[in-house]
């Protein structure tokens, strides 16, 4: 674990970097996001490898002063933590959990059962043939139990199943679905509830404002509940663009999920300012680089920044108005320079998707959230 003085150093460096800046970005919020939002919902961020390893001092300073929940951006995914059969690589995940614990964070585990970043071995046998249903169930069970038992009582909630549906509401033809059948979802939640009865269990997906997906998730929650299987929350990823979805459609889904008696959480929020190429956040979707779709390599013009701000304001307005139904809002990273949106779905664009700019300065939206959350 990182020595404590390094964290204090990180906070000092962060403050130094912030005060050296001028322009529209860079004004520090009048109070930390986490205290402004207290009593409404947790405010979280994803942590990348540099942050978990302790090399991004400025990022760490922001995380510890502004946020009270963390999730690992990559290191708990199957390809990272379980790269070969019977081989687990816990080092980074252990450090992530140590960090969260040392700072009293609400720690989220991401993601147990997901078709992406799933290593090839998981679904094939030694001859390279697809495994049988029983073998895949056994592997899924071993994976869930191993991770959840290791971090029992320390990781407070898990994305148990990620992205099981297409936007039209049909089941995604993932290996889990094809080999096991739709019951794999219920099985995963049952294994998770056994492995750590104290952890919260989530279903997590993108494009949750799409009507088909909304209905599919509502039915999933109802079916699990009818079968007596615990699900505590629906995670709405929130990888949004300038034209999709509308805040109204997003709110409609939020209310539909909450009406099932589960919590709602915004789990992976970022707002791409770039011309959108796809509505999907399926990380398998790839489009060839096109400079016409990468207009802001030299900086974001004020008019575009204003549009971005006002769109994100309208989403935070939905979150704050519905804070009785929302337990957490998590940003998918700290600084624009580190956002996965720079490379998705097109490699090498310059995006401006997060709350902190490329110099780690807070954008005006940060103070806007503080004001909106604390207004009487
Ligand atoms: C992304 C990460 O941010 C990238 O670093 C990685 O290369 C691909 O995955 N939905 C999810 C997240 O559930 O795990 C994905 O994270 C983004 C989409």
Tab-separated table of C-alpha atoms and ligand atoms in Angstrom, residues 73-74 77 110 114 117 162-163 204 237 239 268 281 283 332 340, ligand 1:
chain	number	residue	atom	x	y	z
A	73	UNK	CA	-11.301	1.068	-14.499
A	74	UNK	CA	-9.696	-2.191	-15.622
A	77	UNK	CA	-11.845	-7.378	-15.218
A	110	UNK	CA	-16.257	-4.205	-11.695
A	114	UNK	CA	-19.051	-9.702	-18.885
A	117	UNK	CA	-12.255	-8.178	-21.666
A	162	UNK	CA	-22.492	-6.295	-17.216
A	163	UNK	CA	-24.167	-5.604	-20.565
A	204	UNK	CA	-24.971	-2.713	-15.066
A	237	UNK	CA	-23.435	3.410	-17.199
A	239	UNK	CA	-21.399	6.994	-21.472
A	268	UNK	CA	-19.673	5.232	-15.621
A	281	UNK	CA	-20.662	1.813	-25.552
A	283	UNK	CA	-16.078	-1.688	-26.328
A	332	UNK	CA	-15.474	7.227	-15.539
A	340	UNK	CA	-11.229	6.178	-22.605
B	1	LIG	C1	-13.281	0.666	-20.659
B	1	LIG	C2	-12.005	1.264	-20.071
B	1	LIG	O1	-12.263	2.591	-19.690
B	1	LIG	C3	-10.863	1.190	-21.048
B	1	LIG	O2	-9.640	1.599	-20.439
B	1	LIG	C4	-10.715	-0.228	-21.599
B	1	LIG	O3	-9.726	-0.253	-22.611
B	1	LIG	C5	-12.015	-0.725	-22.157
B	1	LIG	O4	-13.030	-0.623	-21.172
B	1	LIG	N1	-18.290	-0.220	-20.263
B	1	LIG	C6	-17.686	-0.750	-19.153
B	1	LIG	C7	-16.293	-0.367	-18.834
B	1	LIG	O5	-18.345	-1.459	-18.372
B	1	LIG	O6	-15.595	-1.389	-18.188
B	1	LIG	C8	-15.541	0.088	-20.070
B	1	LIG	O7	-14.261	0.585	-19.663
B	1	LIG	C9	-16.324	1.136	-20.825
B	1	LIG	C10	-17.661	0.593	-21.255
